[in-house]
Amino acid sequence: MYIAGLDIGSQSTCAVIWGSGRIWAFSVLPSGVNPQKRGEEALAEALTKSGLTLKDLDAIIATGYGRYQVEAHRQVSEISCQAKGVHFFFPQVRTVIDLGGQDSKVILVDPRTGRVLDFLMNDKCAAGTGRFLELMARVLEIELEDYGKLITQGKEDLVLANTCAVFAESEVVGLIAQGKERADIARAVCKAVAQRVVQLAERMGLAEPIAITGGVARNRGVLHFLEREIGASLLVPEEPLLTAALGACLLEG
Amino acid sequence: MHRPPQWLLKSFSFLLNRKMPFRLLKAYTRWLEWRKPPTDLAQFSYQVTLRSIAKLYGREGKVVWASLFFPSEFIYAFRGLPFYPEIAAGLFAALGFAEIPLHRAEKAWFSQDLCSYHRLGLGASLWRFFPRPSFLLATTSICWGTVSFFQVLEEIFRVPCYILDVPEEYSSEAIRYLAAQLEDLAHTLKEKEGVTFQWEEVFHHAQKALSMVQEIESLRKRKDLLLLPPTKNLDYLPYYYQFMGDEVAVTFFEQLRAFLLSSTQTLPHRLLWLHLKPFYPSPLPSLLEEYGLGVVCEEFTSLFPHELNPLEPFLSLGEKIASLSFHFTHPKARTKRILQWFKEYQAEGAIQFNQWGCRQSQGMNALLRQSLRREGFPILFLDGDHLDRRHNTQEQWRTRLEAFAEILRG
Ligand code: SF4
C-alpha cells in the first residue's frame, strides 16, 4: 500500500511517498503563487524519484494551508500531521515547535500515540515566523543561511525593541544607520524571533523532550537562542520540512 | 465595506430621530401580524424586531438604556422600553453596518483597543443612530468597561445615569446590598421621572420564560436533539436579556422549544460555547457544522434559576444580578459552573471566542484551561473580535477547528 502525503505550506510544498513502513521518496518545492499546481509538481517529482506512478497510490492525503486547493482523498490539519510526523522520528517527543513561513505553532503530543493533546498558534503577526527572518535578511542584505554564521561573529548585545515586523524593519534600518555591525543586528533578529516563540511556547507549558520543525528549524541562529531561552536542547529532524507530509501518510496508513 | 457619504448618514440619522417613519412602521407591523402570523422562529423574530424598532424609535414610552446585567424586569415594571446598547451593537454587526459606527468612535479618539461592543455603541450614539434615552441604568458588572461606557453615554446624551454597585461575592449580604440600591433607585425614579412600579405581571412573564428556558436546557441535554446551526442560540440573546418580563419572551421560548423538538439532525461532537461569538456574517457556523462540532450550551444563554417574588421585588432582582455577576466574573465560580455543564450536557470540549480588548474574560483563560485539562476536557481559544471584522483572521479558524475536531476524535 502506497500513500502520498502532500503538505502545502505558505512557503514550501512537500510531498512524501510512504509504503511498507518506510519513506520511498520525497520532494520539497517553494510554494509560489499557485499551490494547486505546485502540489501536483511536488507529487510528480516524488513519484518519479520513487519509481512509482499516480496509479500505484492508494491514497493522497493533503495538509497545510493549501490542503483544500488540491485533489486528495482526505484533508487533515497540519497540526495533527506535524505531531504524527515528529512522533515517527522521535517517539519520545512531548512538544513540537513548528516554525513555518507565516505562522508558528506549539503542539503538545501524546508520546504513546503521536496524537495531539493541545496546541496554540500564532498567525496574526509575522513576528516569530520565517517571514520575519526573511524580511530582516532583505534589509541586512544577507541570505537566510547567513544568520547561523553571523551570530557567532556578533559581539555587541543589541536588542530589538519591536517584534512587530514593520516596526522592527525600521529599527534595523536605524541600527544600520548608527553603524552597528551586521553580525550584531543579525544576532538581535534571531534573538527577537526566539523570544517571541518562547513566549508562545511558555503559554502552552513546554514538556520535554521538544522537537522543532518547519523552515526556521534550519536556522542555526534562531535555534541557538531558542535553546538558550528554553534551557533545553531541541531535537531537529534531518528533514524538518517533511514531517507534516509524512504525518499525513502515517495518519492514513 | 464601502463607507456611505456623510450626507447620507446624516439624513439617515435625521430620519431615525423623527417619530413619523416609525408610526408608519408600526402600522406595517400590525398589518404584517394580521396577514402573516409568524409560523417559524425566523418570521417571529423578524416581526418582534420590527415591533421593537417601531416602539423604541416611535418613543411610545420612556426609552431606558441598560447594561447587559441590569434586569429588564425592573424597566418593564414601570412600563419603560428597555434598550440594551451592547445587544444592539451585535445586531448592527449582524446587519453588516458595524464599520460606520466603529469608524465614528475611532474618529472621536476611542482607541481600537477598546472592546468593540462599547466602541460600536459609542459610535452609534455619536451618530444618533440609537433611540434617544430618557435615562441610563447600568451595573458595575460584567466588566468595568461597562461603567465607563455608560458614563460617556451620559455625557453624550446629557441624561441621568444610575449605576448599581455589584459586590464581588454572592451572599445574602450582597443580595440585600443590591436590593437596597434597587429600592433607592425605584424611589428616585418615582420622584424624578414620575413612574410607578407594577411587579405582578412582569414577574409572571419572566418566571414563565425562565421555566421555559430551563425546559429547553433539559431538552438540550438529550443526545438526540441539537440546535442548528451551531451558536445560533446566541442570535436570540435579546430574549434572554432585553425581553425578560415581556410576554414576547414566553412566546419566543415556546417556539424555540418546538423548533428544538422538531430537530432531526445531530452532530458527532457536543461542545460548550464560552463567551459570545462573531455576530457579523461569517463562515464560523458552517465550519463548526462541517467538522461535526455541535454546540449544546452557551454560557450567555444559561441563566440562573431564581425565584421572582412580586412581594419582594428588589430582593428577587438583587439575587438575579448577584448570581449572574458572580458566576460570570469570579474565576472559580465560573470554572465550577463550566465543569458542571460538561457533566450535565455530556459535552466533550469547549470553545471560547476571545473578544479583542476584553480583559474580563481573557484574564481567566489560563486558570480555565488548567482546570479543564485537569478534568480531561479540551478547550479551544479562538482569538478575534465579535463585531469588528478587522481584528479577525477568518482563514485561520478552519485550521484551528479542524485540529480541535481531530483532537476530539482521538
Ligand atoms: S466583551 Fe468583555 S470588555 Fe466587552 S463588554 Fe463584554 S465583558 Fe466587557
XYZ file of C-alpha atoms and ligand atoms in Angstrom:
671
model
C 0.000 0.000 0.000
C 1.448 3.340 -1.053
C 0.293 6.651 0.337
C 1.279 10.155 -0.676
C 1.311 12.952 1.866
C 1.175 16.453 0.481
C 1.934 19.419 2.700
C 1.116 22.712 1.004
C 2.597 25.370 3.229
C 2.774 29.105 2.679
C 6.468 28.926 1.785
C 7.201 25.330 0.788
C 5.292 22.404 -0.605
C 6.405 18.941 0.339
C 5.384 15.524 -0.971
C 6.251 12.223 0.691
C 5.658 8.747 -0.704
C 5.169 6.189 2.041
C 4.716 2.447 1.845
C 5.662 -0.769 3.658
C 6.821 1.137 6.715
C 9.301 3.420 5.004
C 9.675 6.662 3.088
C 10.213 5.853 -0.585
C 10.886 9.371 -1.758
C 10.134 12.982 -1.026
C 10.365 16.350 -2.689
C 10.309 19.931 -1.473
C 9.452 22.891 -3.710
C 8.801 26.549 -2.969
C 5.019 27.091 -2.842
C 4.842 30.069 -5.148
C 1.511 31.592 -6.100
C -0.298 28.529 -7.386
C -0.499 25.956 -4.601
C -2.545 23.530 -6.670
C -0.016 23.406 -9.489
C 2.915 23.297 -7.095
C 1.303 20.429 -5.190
C 0.934 18.443 -8.393
C 4.556 19.187 -9.324
C 5.869 18.147 -5.915
C 3.875 14.936 -6.077
C 5.066 14.204 -9.605
C 8.672 14.766 -8.557
C 8.385 12.481 -5.549
C 6.692 9.809 -7.651
C 9.449 9.967 -10.255
C 12.081 9.595 -7.544
C 10.275 6.587 -6.103
C 9.759 4.960 -9.478
C 6.006 4.825 -8.901
C 3.076 6.342 -10.771
C -0.124 8.003 -9.621
C -1.983 4.744 -10.233
C 0.200 2.952 -7.672
C -1.024 5.243 -4.911
C -3.804 4.044 -2.654
C -4.452 7.447 -1.170
C -3.323 11.053 -1.297
C -3.653 12.969 1.970
C -3.312 16.735 1.892
C -2.334 19.027 4.714
C -1.056 22.575 5.170
C -2.829 25.818 4.454
C -3.425 24.892 0.804
C -4.842 21.439 1.588
C -8.271 22.221 0.178
C -6.873 23.502 -3.073
C -5.509 20.174 -4.257
C -7.238 16.971 -5.189
C -6.847 14.482 -2.383
C -8.708 11.646 -0.740
C -8.670 13.375 2.602
C -7.554 16.591 4.228
C -6.041 16.699 7.690
C -4.875 19.753 9.624
C -1.147 20.352 9.667
C -1.277 20.272 13.454
C -2.215 16.578 13.655
C 0.151 15.744 10.791
C 3.074 17.576 12.323
C 2.603 15.730 15.630
C 2.392 12.344 13.945
C 5.367 13.016 11.675
C 7.607 14.107 14.510
C 6.477 11.127 16.584
C 7.815 8.876 13.816
C 11.318 10.341 14.074
C 11.325 10.975 17.819
C 8.715 8.820 19.580
C 9.602 10.267 22.972
C 8.832 13.895 21.987
C 6.129 15.665 24.002
C 6.259 19.137 22.470
C 6.652 20.212 18.860
C 7.523 23.768 17.946
C 6.724 24.303 14.311
C 8.119 27.494 12.863
C 6.729 27.963 9.406
C 6.809 30.746 6.897
C 3.640 32.501 8.042
C 2.826 31.121 11.439
C 4.260 29.398 14.446
C 2.663 26.591 16.399
C 3.295 24.823 19.637
C 1.829 21.336 19.812
C 1.649 19.084 22.857
C 1.922 15.462 21.789
C 0.947 12.246 23.495
C 4.216 10.239 23.289
C 2.315 6.947 23.379
C 0.318 7.615 20.225
C 1.658 10.709 18.486
C -1.776 12.313 18.836
C -2.256 15.993 19.603
C -3.176 16.827 23.184
C -3.345 20.583 22.771
C -1.998 23.291 20.501
C -1.526 27.012 20.171
C -0.954 29.022 17.011
C 0.324 32.468 16.307
C -0.626 33.752 12.926
C -1.759 37.305 13.332
C 1.664 38.732 13.035
C 4.828 37.872 11.180
C 6.992 38.118 14.291
C 8.201 34.680 15.337
C 7.911 33.254 11.834
C 10.134 32.620 8.850
C 8.692 35.669 7.165
C 10.179 37.918 9.832
C 13.652 36.452 9.288
C 13.261 36.851 5.543
C 12.216 40.484 5.808
C 15.114 41.330 8.085
C 17.564 39.407 5.889
C 16.483 41.585 2.996
C 17.155 44.753 4.978
C 20.504 43.381 6.128
C 21.313 42.241 2.584
C 22.176 38.737 3.679
C 20.944 35.269 2.739
C 18.790 33.293 5.165
C 21.613 30.772 5.651
C 23.955 33.558 6.784
C 22.185 34.028 10.130
C 23.871 30.976 11.663
C 27.344 32.108 10.659
C 26.769 35.732 11.631
C 25.590 35.066 15.172
C 28.951 33.519 16.025
C 30.678 36.695 14.843
C 28.491 39.169 16.737
C 29.963 40.861 19.803
C 27.608 43.608 20.886
C 24.381 42.541 22.570
C 21.782 44.558 20.684
C 18.104 44.329 21.497
C 15.265 44.822 19.032
C 12.579 46.589 20.983
C 9.898 45.814 18.447
C 8.896 42.335 17.448
C 6.334 43.733 15.020
C 7.832 43.086 11.595
C 7.028 46.534 10.251
C 8.468 48.428 13.215
C 11.409 46.064 13.513
C 12.313 46.776 9.921
C 12.677 50.478 10.623
C 14.538 49.676 13.815
C 17.018 47.566 11.859
C 17.413 50.349 9.324
C 18.091 52.695 12.252
C 20.743 50.351 13.651
C 22.437 50.146 10.258
C 22.414 53.941 10.082
C 24.051 54.073 13.515
C 26.868 51.996 12.070
C 26.134 48.864 14.082
C 27.753 45.650 12.895
C 25.631 43.469 10.617
C 26.515 40.397 12.705
C 25.254 42.082 15.872
C 21.990 43.069 14.203
C 21.533 39.544 12.829
C 22.018 38.215 16.351
C 19.382 40.606 17.660
C 16.953 39.499 14.934
C 17.399 35.812 15.797
C 17.030 36.557 19.480
C 13.816 38.516 18.874
C 12.296 35.606 16.956
C 13.337 33.131 19.626
C 11.897 35.260 22.406
C 8.624 35.614 20.590
C 8.361 31.866 20.064
C 9.270 31.106 23.658
C 6.506 33.439 24.820
C 4.006 31.390 22.829
C 5.521 28.096 23.933
C 5.527 29.002 27.585
C 1.844 29.851 27.462
C 1.275 26.294 26.425
C 3.597 24.829 29.034
C 6.599 23.138 27.473
C 7.024 19.435 28.146
C 10.398 17.898 27.280
C 11.704 16.436 25.031
C 10.998 19.158 22.499
C 11.376 18.937 18.735
C 11.432 21.755 16.240
C 10.190 21.613 12.657
C 9.482 23.946 9.755
C 11.801 26.057 7.671
C 13.111 28.054 10.626
C 14.360 24.815 12.249
C 17.258 25.062 9.808
C 18.237 28.496 11.049
C 21.083 27.870 13.446
C 20.862 31.412 14.763
C 17.286 31.097 15.975
C 17.927 27.572 17.195
C 20.819 28.779 19.338
C 18.715 31.421 21.065
C 15.698 29.154 21.388
C 17.749 26.552 23.217
C 19.216 29.246 25.417
C 15.823 30.774 26.258
C 14.146 27.434 26.875
C 17.123 25.949 28.714
C 16.956 22.643 26.874
C 18.307 21.248 23.650
C 15.911 20.823 20.778
C 15.584 17.793 18.554
C 15.690 18.647 14.866
C 14.575 16.076 12.298
C 17.006 15.544 9.477
C 14.428 16.982 7.072
C 12.379 19.412 9.165
C 10.204 20.338 6.190
C 8.781 16.903 5.512
C 7.351 15.966 8.901
C 3.809 17.210 8.182
C 3.611 15.401 4.830
C 4.957 12.260 6.461
C 2.450 12.625 9.301
C -0.340 12.827 6.719
C 0.751 9.441 5.342
C 1.018 7.919 8.811
C -2.442 9.102 9.824
C -3.852 7.281 6.816
C -1.708 4.198 6.973
C -17.484 47.714 3.040
C -17.646 50.966 1.149
C -18.426 53.703 3.673
C -21.533 55.749 2.688
C -21.146 59.518 2.234
C -21.655 61.804 5.234
C -24.810 63.428 3.858
C -26.459 60.023 3.570
C -25.538 59.064 7.110
C -26.755 62.432 8.399
C -30.068 62.045 6.573
C -30.417 58.532 7.987
C -29.718 59.813 11.481
C -32.245 62.633 10.944
C -34.943 60.149 9.958
C -34.183 57.895 12.926
C -34.883 60.815 15.208
C -38.338 61.548 13.780
C -41.439 59.742 15.034
C -43.363 59.693 11.787
C -41.460 56.938 9.933
C -41.940 54.679 12.945
C -45.655 55.314 13.145
C -45.773 54.033 9.590
C -43.595 51.103 10.575
C -45.980 50.320 13.424
C -48.914 50.272 11.019
C -46.931 47.973 8.765
C -46.068 45.572 11.603
C -49.757 45.400 12.593
C -50.649 44.587 9.015
C -47.877 42.001 8.879
C -49.072 40.300 12.076
C -52.559 40.142 10.657
C -51.523 38.969 7.192
C -48.700 36.655 8.163
C -48.983 35.370 11.712
C -45.472 34.013 12.375
C -45.201 30.294 11.895
C -41.485 29.881 12.430
C -38.722 31.327 14.558
C -37.227 33.478 11.820
C -40.540 35.150 10.972
C -41.369 35.563 14.650
C -38.015 37.223 15.395
C -38.332 39.445 12.349
C -41.711 40.720 13.483
C -40.542 41.201 17.069
C -37.556 43.217 15.840
C -39.749 45.453 13.680
C -42.201 45.967 16.529
C -39.410 46.867 18.945
C -37.888 49.304 16.467
C -41.290 50.957 15.981
C -41.818 51.238 19.747
C -38.330 52.450 20.611
C -37.835 54.945 17.797
C -41.523 55.962 17.869
C -40.908 56.746 21.553
C -44.019 55.004 22.770
C -42.746 55.273 26.312
C -39.621 56.142 28.230
C -36.651 54.623 26.422
C -34.310 53.291 29.075
C -30.852 52.118 28.161
C -29.410 49.373 30.296
C -26.203 47.384 30.539
C -26.443 43.649 29.930
C -26.750 42.565 33.565
C -29.285 45.197 34.534
C -32.579 43.240 34.753
C -35.123 44.247 32.143
C -37.922 43.232 34.561
C -37.176 46.403 36.538
C -37.754 48.529 33.427
C -40.906 46.711 32.315
C -42.281 47.147 35.813
C -42.633 50.914 35.226
C -43.688 50.406 31.594
C -40.350 51.604 30.294
C -38.930 50.466 26.975
C -35.634 48.700 27.643
C -32.828 49.174 25.166
C -29.540 47.305 25.535
C -26.828 49.067 23.514
C -24.432 46.097 23.829
C -27.054 43.821 22.264
C -27.952 46.416 19.644
C -24.252 46.577 18.750
C -24.429 42.863 17.886
C -27.460 43.489 15.698
C -25.648 46.287 13.890
C -22.776 43.924 13.157
C -25.169 41.190 12.025
C -26.658 43.617 9.528
C -23.170 44.401 8.233
C -23.145 48.049 9.365
C -20.555 47.844 12.139
C -17.875 49.731 10.291
C -19.784 53.027 10.222
C -20.184 53.486 13.997
C -16.777 51.920 14.707
C -15.164 54.470 12.445
C -17.149 57.290 14.066
C -15.971 56.254 17.532
C -12.349 55.997 16.423
C -12.609 59.454 14.895
C -13.672 60.669 18.330
C -10.488 59.246 19.881
C -11.850 55.957 21.182
C -8.994 53.538 20.702
C -9.291 50.414 18.583
C -8.213 48.552 21.686
C -11.495 49.390 23.403
C -13.961 46.480 23.389
C -15.975 46.763 20.182
C -19.328 46.357 21.991
C -18.606 49.678 23.624
C -16.806 51.258 20.693
C -19.672 50.455 18.364
C -22.208 51.623 20.948
C -20.384 54.926 21.292
C -20.090 55.453 17.544
C -23.778 54.693 17.001
C -24.627 57.091 19.839
C -22.483 59.833 18.359
C -24.274 59.310 15.055
C -27.618 59.344 16.938
C -28.440 56.008 15.309
C -29.829 54.528 18.534
C -33.152 55.672 20.051
C -32.503 58.600 22.379
C -32.595 57.515 26.035
C -34.657 59.121 28.790
C -32.110 57.857 31.274
C -29.460 55.151 31.664
C -29.220 52.194 34.028
C -26.086 50.108 34.493
C -24.370 47.700 36.823
C -20.671 47.624 37.623
C -20.588 44.073 36.273
C -19.881 42.337 33.862
C -16.793 44.485 33.403
C -15.516 47.851 34.464
C -15.514 48.978 30.844
C -19.312 48.996 31.042
C -19.237 51.677 33.736
C -17.010 53.957 31.679
C -19.130 53.245 28.624
C -22.274 54.395 30.403
C -20.509 57.398 31.876
C -19.538 58.520 28.379
C -23.101 57.897 27.169
C -24.294 60.148 29.999
C -22.072 62.883 28.573
C -23.193 62.309 25.006
C -26.933 62.401 25.744
C -26.884 64.598 28.850
C -29.358 62.352 30.647
C -29.111 60.882 34.146
C -27.188 57.658 34.579
C -27.765 55.384 37.568
C -25.160 52.765 38.316
C -25.613 49.846 40.677
C -22.553 48.783 42.589
C -22.336 44.985 42.336
C -20.322 43.272 45.081
C -17.824 40.629 44.078
C -19.375 37.982 46.278
C -22.614 36.052 46.081
C -24.098 36.078 49.561
C -27.303 37.131 51.282
C -25.488 40.285 52.339
C -24.595 41.063 48.728
C -28.185 40.439 47.653
C -29.528 42.742 50.363
C -26.991 45.408 49.387
C -28.192 45.259 45.774
C -31.851 45.172 46.818
C -31.368 48.350 48.837
C -29.807 50.085 45.843
C -32.669 48.961 43.594
C -35.218 50.223 46.086
C -33.445 53.583 46.306
C -33.353 53.739 42.546
C -37.081 52.994 42.322
C -37.766 55.879 44.756
C -35.578 58.239 42.794
C -37.255 57.320 39.528
C -40.713 57.728 41.045
C -39.764 61.197 42.198
C -37.777 62.391 39.207
C -39.419 60.573 36.333
C -42.918 60.207 37.736
C -43.030 56.444 37.134
C -44.888 53.804 39.166
C -43.965 50.148 39.533
C -46.243 47.138 38.947
C -44.463 43.861 39.509
C -47.035 41.046 39.256
C -47.499 40.803 35.511
C -43.850 41.389 34.695
C -42.648 38.778 37.168
C -45.287 36.365 35.938
C -43.969 36.638 32.359
C -40.341 36.466 33.453
C -40.920 33.443 35.660
C -42.754 31.676 32.881
C -39.995 32.473 30.374
C -37.391 31.270 32.825
C -39.087 27.922 33.353
C -39.310 27.570 29.562
C -35.561 28.239 29.369
C -34.982 25.519 31.944
C -37.119 23.141 29.944
C -35.146 23.937 26.793
C -31.920 23.363 28.698
C -33.144 19.925 29.788
C -34.028 19.078 26.197
C -30.602 20.179 25.019
C -29.057 17.696 27.410
C -30.574 14.920 25.308
C -28.220 13.470 22.736
C -30.880 13.172 20.051
C -31.714 16.888 19.908
C -29.495 19.687 18.688
C -29.975 23.360 17.866
C -28.520 24.071 14.454
C -26.632 25.826 13.030
C -24.143 25.805 15.909
C -24.095 29.010 18.014
C -27.450 30.112 16.541
C -28.905 30.419 20.022
C -26.631 33.398 20.658
C -28.550 35.316 17.999
C -31.538 35.101 20.353
C -29.728 36.949 23.136
C -32.376 39.737 23.270
C -34.960 37.227 24.536
C -32.680 36.148 27.362
C -31.950 39.708 28.489
C -33.943 42.531 26.875
C -37.342 40.798 26.739
C -37.337 39.118 30.147
C -40.534 40.368 31.760
C -42.318 40.841 28.430
C -44.767 38.253 27.146
C -42.826 38.139 23.906
C -40.050 36.133 25.603
C -42.531 33.469 26.686
C -43.881 33.093 23.158
C -40.372 33.008 21.773
C -39.205 30.252 24.101
C -42.309 28.230 23.290
C -41.358 28.487 19.636
C -37.739 27.655 20.371
C -38.793 24.549 22.284
C -40.982 23.426 19.382
C -38.133 24.083 16.946
C -35.725 22.068 19.079
C -38.167 19.182 19.412
C -38.571 19.076 15.657
C -34.814 18.868 15.047
C -33.809 15.759 13.182
C -30.085 16.187 12.763
C -27.300 15.889 15.312
C -23.532 16.296 15.021
C -20.813 13.934 16.278
C -19.399 16.248 18.945
C -21.069 18.104 21.790
C -19.456 21.375 22.812
C -19.881 24.214 25.257
C -19.602 27.720 23.839
C -18.000 30.235 26.160
C -18.309 33.998 25.909
C -20.037 35.340 22.766
C -19.261 34.946 19.056
C -18.699 36.990 15.906
C -22.098 38.456 15.077
C -21.321 39.637 11.560
C -21.962 37.141 8.781
C -19.060 34.706 8.877
C -18.273 31.104 7.922
C -17.944 30.104 11.587
C -21.295 28.244 11.979
C -20.821 26.337 8.734
C -17.234 25.438 9.674
C -18.430 24.112 13.022
C -21.061 22.062 11.259
C -18.571 20.826 8.665
C -16.302 19.487 11.385
C -19.161 17.946 13.330
C -18.880 20.385 16.222
C -22.319 20.858 17.717
C -22.954 23.441 20.416
C -25.170 22.184 23.224
C -24.857 25.016 25.719
C -23.802 28.651 25.515
C -22.504 30.482 28.543
C -24.500 33.657 27.858
C -27.842 31.952 27.371
C -27.528 29.896 30.534
C -29.479 31.860 33.075
C -29.875 31.021 36.718
C -32.966 29.597 38.264
C -34.154 32.306 40.622
C -37.482 32.982 42.244
C -39.148 36.251 41.318
C -41.431 37.208 44.155
C -43.660 40.257 43.473
C -43.859 40.841 47.223
C -40.067 41.104 47.427
C -39.211 42.565 44.008
C -35.927 44.188 44.978
C -34.568 41.139 46.745
C -35.575 38.987 43.771
C -33.802 41.205 41.272
C -30.870 41.719 43.642
C -30.429 37.957 43.652
C -30.599 37.818 39.860
C -27.873 40.446 39.438
C -25.672 38.990 42.163
C -25.795 35.444 40.843
C -25.295 36.424 37.205
C -22.361 38.685 38.022
C -20.697 36.258 40.378
C -20.890 33.279 38.051
C -19.587 35.210 35.074
C -16.835 37.177 36.727
C -15.500 35.116 39.604
C -12.886 32.769 38.093
C -13.532 29.862 40.448
C -17.317 30.126 40.272
C -17.205 30.389 36.504
C -14.913 27.372 36.163
C -17.056 25.332 38.545
C -20.187 26.135 36.541
C -18.484 25.209 33.274
C -17.262 21.899 34.694
C -20.777 21.163 35.877
C -22.113 21.788 32.351
C -19.617 19.283 30.977
C -21.287 16.616 33.080
C -24.877 17.730 32.614
C -24.650 18.141 28.845
C -22.236 15.242 28.280
C -20.016 17.702 26.458
C -16.599 16.705 25.126
C -14.929 20.069 24.788
C -15.363 23.824 24.909
C -14.653 26.726 22.615
C -14.177 30.278 23.791
C -14.119 33.038 21.234
C -11.911 35.656 22.855
C -13.039 39.200 22.279
C -10.335 41.693 21.305
C -9.729 44.059 24.205
C -11.813 42.068 26.692
C -9.726 41.773 29.823
C -12.647 40.436 31.819
C -12.884 37.080 30.065
C -9.316 36.627 28.895
C -7.829 37.211 32.308
C -9.259 33.850 33.309
C -8.029 31.849 30.326
C -5.007 30.240 31.955
C -6.942 29.170 35.024
C -9.834 27.892 32.942
C -7.590 25.900 30.625
C -5.723 24.399 33.555
C -8.893 23.331 35.344
C -10.447 21.839 32.231
C -7.297 19.976 31.257
C -7.089 18.544 34.758
C -10.503 17.018 34.192
C -9.515 15.841 30.712
C -11.613 18.341 28.744
C -10.001 20.142 25.802
C -10.666 23.811 25.225
C -10.003 25.860 22.120
C -9.472 29.599 22.334
C -10.212 31.433 19.124
C -8.912 34.992 19.053
C -10.721 37.712 17.226
C -13.442 40.272 17.527
C -17.177 39.737 17.824
C -18.106 42.883 15.933
C -15.053 44.353 14.260
C -14.009 42.265 11.273
C -10.637 43.975 11.069
C -9.401 42.086 14.114
C -10.119 38.656 12.727
C -8.195 36.100 10.741
C -11.063 34.021 9.440
C -8.811 31.840 7.267
C -7.176 30.547 10.414
C -10.428 29.433 12.069
C -10.538 26.460 9.727
C -7.164 25.031 10.770
C -7.888 25.501 14.459
C -11.370 23.998 14.295
C -10.184 21.133 12.150
C -7.340 20.337 14.549
C -9.696 20.643 17.510
C -12.131 18.204 15.900
C -9.205 15.843 15.301
C -8.303 16.021 18.993
C -11.901 15.205 19.927
C -11.944 12.285 17.524
C -8.847 10.949 19.320
S -16.766 41.643 25.822
Fe -15.548 41.890 27.677
S -14.880 44.032 27.659
Fe -16.583 43.826 26.199
S -18.377 44.334 27.384
Fe -18.187 42.127 27.480
S -17.016 41.758 29.343
Fe -16.779 43.923 28.857
